[in-house]
Amino acid sequence: MNGHNSAVKRWLGALSVVLLACMAIIAFHSRSPRLLEDSDTKVLLSRLAARHNALSWFSTDWPLNNHFYRPVTALSFELDRRLFVTAPGFGLSASFYCALCVLVLFWLCRELTDSPAFSASVALLFALWHSPFFVAWDQIAVGATFLVAALGVLRHRLRVRYYLPALLAITFAAAELGGVHLREAPQGFYLGVLTWLPSRTATLMTLFSLISIASYLRFERLGSPQIPKQPSPIDPPTTRSSSQADSVSRSFWIWFPISVVAAGLALGSYEQAAMLPFLLLLAAGVMRGKGYSVKWGSHVVFWVLLFIVVVLRDRVLPPGISDYQQQQLRHGWNAALSAVTYLAPAAVFAPSWWSDLSLGVAILEASSFYLFFWNLAGNAISYKAAFSKSGLGAYAWLSSVVAFLPMAFLKQFPHYHYLPMALRAIFVVILVRVVWDFITRAASPPSLQAPVRLAPAPGSLLHQ
């Protein structure tokens, strides 16, 4: 009972911290009158007012008439239009949806890890990316690198294998902590999401997608018994009050329809939600890795739902590609580099490094020539350690890549990165743990080799 009470207190403490972060996002909501002066916002609100039929958006193009099926987002703007008159009200609504995304991300991590500290860390990092203030992670990394280098030299002298990985990982981790999305969306989520109302498409889609994934994880966690493991000599004996497999909750089934409804709402909010069935498969893979007997057949429902929305979209929208869609499409090298930003951030600078080689031997005098290799090595060693540390690291990294992949072929807006970076926050927190492990090794005394054990050991019994 004491252990249960202690766990509840830890979760309540973690939830309280996350709620404070959500309140901070809401407190910093935009109050600028320019919120309603954006051309897209003006057109959107005026056409909503002229329609006088909120439900009609389920059978037509959405208010901007650029061949997108987004009835759920249209309804959310209709609600705002009825509730608010001035710009601060719309800004408050935008911040409220973002705060909900942070809160649901906390829930998703709870279902993945059952760790209050980890779940709160992920939610707080994602909340930090909403801030109007940027943290100088690169400057912090420089100071930390010199400090760890000094400790490493004192402890290990020239045996750099003990502290060089820490130096490489610290430098690289700064880019991930700042957010890899800033390369193509330098204005960040505050200016690109909280102060631009049309980005509601992505925030709503992210909210419902996270709810769908979290509900599905809970459905599997409560309703799928864990596959019994082969007992090992160090396992405690099984008693009447313990078993190798978790019991199945009677009410587990309710979480599946919640997940399906949330997936449908996400698909009705923004086209990026088409990646949700893939993300749910990845989530199922994590649960399978934890030993749960995953209900793979349930995923057919999500694919059928996607098919229905695609058919409905084809029936409702005008044929062909709109001028706006044609304008936003991009191909070739730029699209590839956008994908590389999520795959391996340090490799993004390879083209510029290659072009700098045209300077000849003069390039050897530029620090950027060497920093490229340093960051590339840091990227490689950090990712290798993060993937090896936990299957959750690979899941979070791959999920962020999958969520962003279709957006790489469009000219960039900050809200394209909203769902990918929510999932990326899970990976970054795991990466920080890896960096801390490297730092601990660098600051610890060198390991001592145990003496050679004689065979047989003196005084041991003879074996027949």
Coordinates of C-alpha atoms in Angstrom, one line a residue:
M1 CA 0.0 0.0 0.0
N2 CA 2.8 2.4 0.8
G3 CA 4.4 1.7 -2.5
H4 CA 1.2 2.4 -4.3
N5 CA 0.8 5.7 -2.4
S6 CA 4.4 6.7 -3.2
A7 CA 3.8 6.0 -6.9
V8 CA 0.6 8.1 -6.9
K9 CA 2.5 11.0 -5.2
R10 CA 5.2 10.8 -7.9
W11 CA 2.6 10.9 -10.7
L12 CA 0.7 13.8 -9.1
G13 CA 4.0 15.7 -8.7
A14 CA 4.9 15.1 -12.3
L15 CA 1.4 16.1 -13.5
S16 CA 1.5 19.3 -11.5
V17 CA 4.8 20.3 -13.1
V18 CA 3.4 19.6 -16.6
L19 CA 0.2 21.6 -15.8
L20 CA 2.3 24.6 -14.8
A21 CA 4.1 24.4 -18.2
C22 CA 0.7 24.2 -19.9
M23 CA -0.4 27.3 -17.9
A24 CA 2.7 29.1 -19.0
I25 CA 1.9 28.4 -22.7
I26 CA -1.6 29.8 -22.2
A27 CA -0.2 32.8 -20.2
F28 CA 2.1 33.7 -23.1
H29 CA -0.7 33.6 -25.7
S30 CA -0.6 36.2 -28.4
R31 CA -2.7 39.4 -27.8
S32 CA -1.6 41.1 -31.0
P33 CA -4.4 42.6 -33.1
R34 CA -2.4 41.4 -36.1
L35 CA -3.6 37.9 -35.4
L36 CA -6.8 38.7 -37.4
E37 CA -5.0 40.8 -40.1
D38 CA -3.4 37.8 -41.9
S39 CA -4.9 37.3 -45.3
D40 CA -5.6 33.6 -44.8
T41 CA -7.3 34.3 -41.5
K42 CA -9.5 37.1 -42.9
V43 CA -10.7 34.9 -45.8
L44 CA -11.3 31.9 -43.5
L45 CA -13.4 33.8 -41.0
S46 CA -15.3 35.7 -43.6
R47 CA -16.3 32.6 -45.5
L48 CA -17.3 30.9 -42.2
A49 CA -19.6 33.8 -41.4
A50 CA -21.1 33.8 -44.9
R51 CA -21.9 30.0 -44.9
H52 CA -24.3 30.0 -41.9
N53 CA -24.1 26.2 -41.8
A54 CA -21.2 24.7 -39.8
L55 CA -22.0 21.1 -40.7
S56 CA -21.8 21.8 -44.4
W57 CA -18.0 21.8 -44.3
F58 CA -18.2 18.0 -44.1
S59 CA -19.4 17.9 -47.7
T60 CA -17.4 20.7 -49.3
D61 CA -13.9 22.1 -49.6
W62 CA -12.7 23.9 -46.5
P63 CA -13.1 27.7 -46.3
L64 CA -9.9 28.7 -48.1
N65 CA -11.0 26.7 -51.2
N66 CA -7.6 25.2 -51.9
H67 CA -8.7 21.6 -52.3
F68 CA -8.3 20.4 -48.7
Y69 CA -10.8 18.4 -46.7
R70 CA -10.6 19.8 -43.2
P71 CA -14.1 19.9 -41.7
V72 CA -13.0 19.4 -38.1
T73 CA -10.6 22.4 -38.3
A74 CA -13.4 24.4 -39.9
L75 CA -15.7 23.6 -37.0
S76 CA -13.0 24.7 -34.5
F77 CA -12.7 28.0 -36.2
E78 CA -16.5 28.3 -36.3
L79 CA -16.5 27.8 -32.5
D80 CA -13.9 30.5 -32.0
R81 CA -15.8 32.8 -34.2
R82 CA -18.9 32.4 -32.0
L83 CA -17.0 32.7 -28.7
F84 CA -14.5 35.5 -29.5
V85 CA -14.7 38.9 -31.1
T86 CA -11.2 40.3 -30.6
A87 CA -7.8 38.9 -31.5
P88 CA -6.7 38.0 -27.9
G89 CA -9.6 35.6 -27.7
F90 CA -8.4 33.8 -30.8
G91 CA -4.8 33.8 -29.4
L92 CA -6.1 32.3 -26.2
S93 CA -7.8 29.5 -28.1
A94 CA -4.7 28.7 -30.1
S95 CA -2.6 28.5 -26.9
F96 CA -5.2 26.2 -25.3
Y97 CA -4.9 23.6 -28.1
C98 CA -1.1 23.7 -27.8
A99 CA -1.3 23.2 -24.0
L100 CA -3.6 20.2 -24.5
C101 CA -1.0 18.7 -26.9
V102 CA 1.7 19.0 -24.2
L103 CA -0.7 17.4 -21.6
V104 CA -1.6 14.5 -24.0
L105 CA 2.0 13.9 -24.8
F106 CA 2.6 13.4 -21.1
W107 CA -0.2 10.8 -21.1
L108 CA 1.3 9.1 -24.1
C109 CA 4.7 8.8 -22.4
R110 CA 3.0 7.4 -19.3
E111 CA 1.5 4.6 -21.4
L112 CA 4.9 4.0 -23.0
T113 CA 7.1 4.0 -20.0
D114 CA 5.1 4.3 -16.7
S115 CA 7.9 6.7 -15.5
P116 CA 6.7 10.0 -14.0
A117 CA 10.1 11.6 -14.4
F118 CA 10.6 10.6 -18.0
S119 CA 7.0 11.5 -19.0
A120 CA 7.3 14.9 -17.4
S121 CA 10.7 15.6 -19.0
V122 CA 9.3 14.9 -22.4
A123 CA 6.3 17.1 -21.9
L124 CA 8.4 19.9 -20.5
L125 CA 10.8 19.8 -23.4
F126 CA 8.0 20.0 -25.9
A127 CA 6.4 22.9 -23.9
L128 CA 9.8 24.7 -23.9
W129 CA 9.8 24.7 -27.7
H130 CA 6.6 26.8 -27.5
S131 CA 8.4 29.6 -25.6
P132 CA 9.0 33.0 -27.2
F133 CA 12.5 32.8 -25.8
F134 CA 15.2 30.6 -27.3
V135 CA 17.7 28.8 -25.0
A136 CA 21.3 29.1 -26.2
W137 CA 21.9 25.3 -26.1
D138 CA 25.0 25.7 -28.3
Q139 CA 26.6 28.0 -25.7
I140 CA 25.7 25.7 -22.9
A141 CA 27.2 22.8 -24.8
V142 CA 30.5 24.7 -25.3
G143 CA 30.8 25.3 -21.6
A144 CA 29.9 21.7 -20.7
T145 CA 32.3 20.4 -23.3
F146 CA 35.3 22.3 -21.8
L147 CA 34.3 21.2 -18.3
V148 CA 34.0 17.5 -19.2
A149 CA 37.2 17.7 -21.2
A150 CA 39.0 19.0 -18.2
L151 CA 37.5 16.2 -16.0
G152 CA 38.4 13.6 -18.6
V153 CA 42.0 14.7 -18.8
L154 CA 42.4 14.7 -15.0
R155 CA 40.9 11.3 -14.7
H156 CA 42.2 9.5 -17.8
R157 CA 45.1 11.6 -19.2
L158 CA 45.5 10.7 -22.9
R159 CA 43.2 7.7 -22.8
V160 CA 40.6 9.7 -24.8
R161 CA 38.3 6.7 -25.3
Y162 CA 36.9 7.4 -21.9
Y163 CA 35.8 11.0 -22.5
L164 CA 35.9 11.7 -26.3
P165 CA 32.4 10.1 -26.8
A166 CA 31.1 12.5 -24.1
L167 CA 32.6 15.5 -25.9
L168 CA 31.2 14.5 -29.2
A169 CA 27.7 13.7 -27.8
I170 CA 27.4 17.0 -25.8
T171 CA 28.2 19.1 -28.9
F172 CA 25.7 17.2 -31.0
A173 CA 22.9 17.1 -28.4
A174 CA 22.7 20.9 -28.4
A175 CA 21.1 20.7 -31.9
E176 CA 18.5 18.2 -30.8
L177 CA 17.7 20.0 -27.6
G178 CA 17.1 23.2 -29.5
G179 CA 14.9 21.4 -32.0
V180 CA 15.9 20.1 -35.4
H181 CA 12.8 21.9 -36.9
L182 CA 14.5 25.2 -36.4
R183 CA 16.7 24.6 -39.5
E184 CA 13.8 25.1 -41.8
A185 CA 11.4 26.9 -39.4
P186 CA 13.7 29.3 -37.6
Q187 CA 10.8 31.3 -36.2
G188 CA 9.8 28.3 -34.0
F189 CA 6.5 27.3 -32.7
Y190 CA 5.7 30.5 -30.9
L191 CA 5.7 32.7 -34.0
G192 CA 4.9 29.9 -36.4
V193 CA 2.0 28.2 -34.5
L194 CA 0.8 30.3 -31.5
T195 CA 0.7 33.6 -33.5
W196 CA -0.5 32.3 -36.8
L197 CA -4.1 31.1 -36.6
P198 CA -4.2 28.9 -39.8
S199 CA -1.7 26.6 -38.1
R200 CA -4.7 25.3 -36.2
T201 CA -4.8 22.5 -38.8
A202 CA -1.6 21.0 -37.4
T203 CA -2.3 21.6 -33.7
L204 CA -5.7 19.9 -33.9
M205 CA -4.3 17.1 -35.9
T206 CA -1.5 16.6 -33.4
L207 CA -3.9 16.7 -30.5
F208 CA -6.1 14.0 -31.9
S209 CA -3.2 11.9 -33.2
L210 CA -1.5 11.8 -29.8
I211 CA -4.9 10.9 -28.2
S212 CA -5.3 8.1 -30.7
I213 CA -1.8 6.7 -30.1
A214 CA -2.1 7.0 -26.3
S215 CA -5.5 5.4 -26.2
Y216 CA -4.2 2.6 -28.4
L217 CA -1.2 2.0 -26.2
R218 CA -3.6 1.9 -23.2
F219 CA -5.8 -0.6 -25.0
E220 CA -2.9 -2.9 -25.6
R221 CA -1.4 -2.4 -22.1
L222 CA -4.6 -3.2 -20.3
G223 CA -6.0 -5.8 -22.7
S224 CA -3.0 -7.8 -24.0
P225 CA -1.5 -10.2 -21.5
Q226 CA 2.3 -10.2 -21.5
I227 CA 3.9 -13.3 -23.1
P228 CA 5.4 -15.3 -20.3
K229 CA 9.2 -15.2 -20.3
Q230 CA 11.4 -18.2 -19.7
P231 CA 12.4 -18.1 -16.0
S232 CA 16.0 -17.5 -15.2
P233 CA 18.0 -18.6 -12.1
I234 CA 17.9 -15.1 -10.7
D235 CA 14.1 -14.6 -11.0
P236 CA 12.2 -14.7 -7.7
P237 CA 9.9 -17.8 -7.3
T238 CA 6.3 -17.4 -8.4
T239 CA 3.8 -17.4 -5.5
R240 CA 0.0 -17.3 -5.3
S241 CA -0.1 -13.5 -5.3
S242 CA 2.2 -13.1 -8.3
S243 CA 2.2 -14.3 -11.9
Q244 CA 4.4 -13.9 -14.9
A245 CA 1.7 -12.4 -17.0
D246 CA -0.3 -9.3 -16.2
S247 CA -4.1 -9.7 -15.7
V248 CA -6.4 -8.3 -18.3
S249 CA -8.6 -5.3 -17.4
R250 CA -12.3 -5.8 -18.0
S251 CA -12.8 -2.3 -19.4
F252 CA -9.7 -2.3 -21.7
W253 CA -11.9 -2.4 -24.8
I254 CA -13.2 1.2 -24.3
W255 CA -9.9 2.6 -25.3
F256 CA -10.0 1.2 -28.8
P257 CA -13.1 3.1 -30.0
I258 CA -11.6 6.2 -28.4
S259 CA -8.5 5.7 -30.4
V260 CA -10.5 5.1 -33.6
V261 CA -12.7 8.3 -33.1
A262 CA -9.6 10.4 -32.3
A263 CA -7.9 9.0 -35.5
G264 CA -11.0 10.0 -37.5
L265 CA -10.9 13.5 -36.0
A266 CA -7.2 13.8 -36.9
L267 CA -7.9 12.8 -40.5
G268 CA -10.6 15.4 -40.6
S269 CA -8.3 18.1 -39.4
Y270 CA -5.2 17.9 -41.5
E271 CA -3.8 15.7 -44.3
Q272 CA -0.6 14.9 -42.4
A273 CA -2.7 12.5 -40.3
A274 CA -2.5 10.1 -43.2
M275 CA 0.7 8.9 -41.5
L276 CA -1.2 8.0 -38.3
P277 CA -1.8 4.3 -39.2
F278 CA 2.0 3.9 -39.7
L279 CA 2.6 5.6 -36.3
L280 CA 0.1 3.2 -34.7
L281 CA 1.9 0.2 -36.2
L282 CA 5.2 1.5 -34.7
A283 CA 3.5 1.9 -31.3
A284 CA 2.3 -1.7 -31.6
G285 CA 5.9 -2.7 -32.3
V286 CA 7.0 -1.1 -29.0
M287 CA 4.4 -3.0 -27.1
R288 CA 5.4 -6.2 -28.8
G289 CA 8.9 -5.5 -27.8
K290 CA 7.8 -5.1 -24.2
G291 CA 6.3 -8.6 -24.3
Y292 CA 2.7 -7.9 -24.9
S293 CA 0.7 -10.1 -27.3
V294 CA -0.4 -7.3 -29.5
K295 CA -3.7 -7.4 -31.3
W296 CA -2.4 -6.8 -34.8
G297 CA -5.8 -7.4 -36.4
S298 CA -7.2 -4.2 -34.8
H299 CA -5.0 -2.1 -37.1
V300 CA -7.2 -3.0 -40.0
V301 CA -9.8 -0.5 -38.6
F302 CA -7.4 2.4 -38.9
W303 CA -6.4 1.6 -42.5
V304 CA -10.1 1.2 -43.4
L305 CA -10.8 4.6 -41.8
L306 CA -8.0 6.2 -43.8
F307 CA -9.4 4.6 -47.0
I308 CA -12.9 6.0 -46.2
V309 CA -11.5 9.5 -45.7
V310 CA -9.5 9.3 -49.0
V311 CA -12.6 8.2 -50.9
L312 CA -14.7 10.9 -49.2
R313 CA -12.1 13.5 -50.0
D314 CA -12.1 12.4 -53.7
R315 CA -15.9 12.7 -53.9
V316 CA -16.2 16.1 -52.1
L317 CA -13.2 18.1 -53.4
P318 CA -12.9 19.5 -56.9
P319 CA -10.7 17.4 -59.3
G320 CA -7.1 18.1 -59.9
I321 CA -4.4 20.1 -57.9
S322 CA -5.2 23.6 -56.8
D323 CA -2.9 26.5 -57.6
Y324 CA -1.9 26.7 -53.9
Q325 CA -1.0 23.0 -53.8
Q326 CA 1.1 23.4 -57.0
Q327 CA 2.8 26.4 -55.6
Q328 CA 3.7 24.6 -52.4
L329 CA 5.1 21.4 -53.9
R330 CA 8.9 20.9 -54.1
H331 CA 11.1 18.1 -55.3
G332 CA 14.7 17.0 -55.6
W333 CA 17.5 18.0 -53.4
N334 CA 15.7 20.4 -51.1
A335 CA 13.1 17.8 -50.2
A336 CA 15.8 15.2 -49.5
L337 CA 17.6 17.6 -47.2
S338 CA 14.4 18.2 -45.3
A339 CA 14.1 14.5 -44.6
V340 CA 17.8 14.3 -43.7
T341 CA 17.1 16.9 -41.0
Y342 CA 15.2 14.3 -39.1
L343 CA 17.2 11.2 -40.2
A344 CA 20.7 12.6 -39.3
P345 CA 20.8 16.3 -38.5
A346 CA 24.6 16.6 -38.8
A347 CA 24.6 15.3 -42.3
V348 CA 22.4 18.2 -43.6
F349 CA 25.6 20.3 -43.9
A350 CA 27.3 17.9 -46.2
P351 CA 26.4 19.8 -49.4
S352 CA 27.7 23.1 -48.1
W353 CA 30.9 21.3 -46.9
W354 CA 31.3 19.7 -50.3
S355 CA 30.9 23.1 -52.0
D356 CA 33.5 24.7 -49.7
L357 CA 36.1 22.2 -51.0
S358 CA 36.3 24.4 -54.1
L359 CA 38.3 26.8 -52.0
G360 CA 41.2 24.4 -52.2
V361 CA 43.7 24.2 -49.3
A362 CA 42.3 27.4 -47.9
I363 CA 39.4 25.4 -46.5
L364 CA 41.8 23.8 -44.0
E365 CA 42.0 27.2 -42.2
A366 CA 38.2 27.3 -41.7
S367 CA 36.9 25.8 -38.5
S368 CA 33.7 24.7 -40.3
F369 CA 35.7 22.1 -42.2
Y370 CA 36.6 20.3 -39.0
L371 CA 33.3 21.0 -37.1
F372 CA 31.5 19.1 -39.8
F373 CA 33.4 15.9 -39.0
W374 CA 33.1 16.5 -35.3
N375 CA 29.3 16.9 -35.5
L376 CA 28.9 14.0 -37.8
A377 CA 30.8 11.7 -35.4
G378 CA 28.7 13.1 -32.5
N379 CA 25.5 12.3 -34.4
A380 CA 26.7 8.8 -35.2
I381 CA 27.9 7.9 -31.7
S382 CA 24.8 9.5 -30.0
Y383 CA 22.3 7.7 -32.2
K384 CA 24.1 4.4 -31.9
A385 CA 24.0 4.6 -28.1
A386 CA 20.4 5.9 -28.0
F387 CA 19.2 3.0 -30.2
S388 CA 21.2 0.5 -28.1
K389 CA 20.0 1.8 -24.8
S390 CA 16.3 1.3 -25.4
G391 CA 13.9 0.2 -28.2
L392 CA 11.9 3.3 -27.2
G393 CA 14.7 5.4 -28.6
A394 CA 14.5 3.8 -32.1
Y395 CA 10.7 4.0 -31.9
A396 CA 10.6 7.8 -31.1
W397 CA 13.2 8.6 -33.7
L398 CA 11.6 6.6 -36.5
S399 CA 8.1 8.0 -35.5
S400 CA 9.3 11.6 -35.9
V401 CA 10.8 10.7 -39.3
V402 CA 7.6 9.0 -40.5
A403 CA 5.4 11.8 -39.2
F404 CA 7.4 14.5 -41.1
L405 CA 8.2 12.6 -44.3
P406 CA 5.3 13.7 -46.5
M407 CA 5.9 17.3 -45.4
A408 CA 9.4 17.3 -46.8
F409 CA 8.0 17.6 -50.3
L410 CA 6.4 21.0 -49.4
K411 CA 7.8 24.5 -48.9
Q412 CA 8.3 24.7 -45.2
F413 CA 6.0 26.2 -42.5
P414 CA 6.7 25.7 -38.8
H415 CA 3.4 23.8 -38.2
Y416 CA 4.5 21.1 -40.5
H417 CA 7.0 20.1 -37.8
Y418 CA 4.5 20.1 -34.9
L419 CA 3.5 16.4 -34.7
P420 CA 7.0 15.2 -35.7
M421 CA 8.6 17.3 -32.9
A422 CA 6.1 16.1 -30.3
L423 CA 7.3 12.6 -31.0
R424 CA 10.9 13.7 -31.4
A425 CA 10.8 15.1 -27.8
I426 CA 10.7 11.5 -26.6
F427 CA 13.8 10.7 -28.5
V428 CA 15.7 13.8 -27.3
V429 CA 15.1 13.0 -23.6
I430 CA 16.5 9.5 -24.2
L431 CA 19.4 11.2 -26.0
V432 CA 20.1 13.4 -23.0
R433 CA 20.2 10.3 -20.8
V434 CA 22.8 8.8 -23.2
V435 CA 24.9 12.0 -23.0
W436 CA 24.7 11.8 -19.2
D437 CA 26.0 8.2 -19.3
F438 CA 28.9 9.4 -21.4
I439 CA 29.6 12.2 -19.0
T440 CA 29.5 9.9 -16.0
R441 CA 32.0 7.6 -17.6
A442 CA 34.3 10.5 -18.4
A443 CA 34.2 11.8 -14.8
S444 CA 34.6 8.4 -13.2
P445 CA 37.9 6.7 -12.3
P446 CA 39.2 4.3 -14.9
S447 CA 38.0 0.8 -14.5
L448 CA 40.4 -1.7 -13.0
Q449 CA 41.1 -5.1 -14.6
A450 CA 40.3 -8.0 -12.2
P451 CA 43.2 -10.3 -11.6
V452 CA 43.4 -13.4 -13.7
R453 CA 41.4 -16.3 -12.1
L454 CA 43.4 -19.5 -11.8
A455 CA 41.8 -22.7 -13.0
P456 CA 41.2 -24.4 -10.8
A457 CA 41.2 -21.7 -8.1
P458 CA 43.4 -22.5 -5.0
G459 CA 41.4 -24.4 -2.4
S460 CA 38.5 -25.3 -4.7
L461 CA 37.2 -28.9 -4.9
L462 CA 38.3 -31.1 -7.6
H463 CA 35.7 -31.7 -10.4
Q464 CA 35.2 -35.3 -11.5

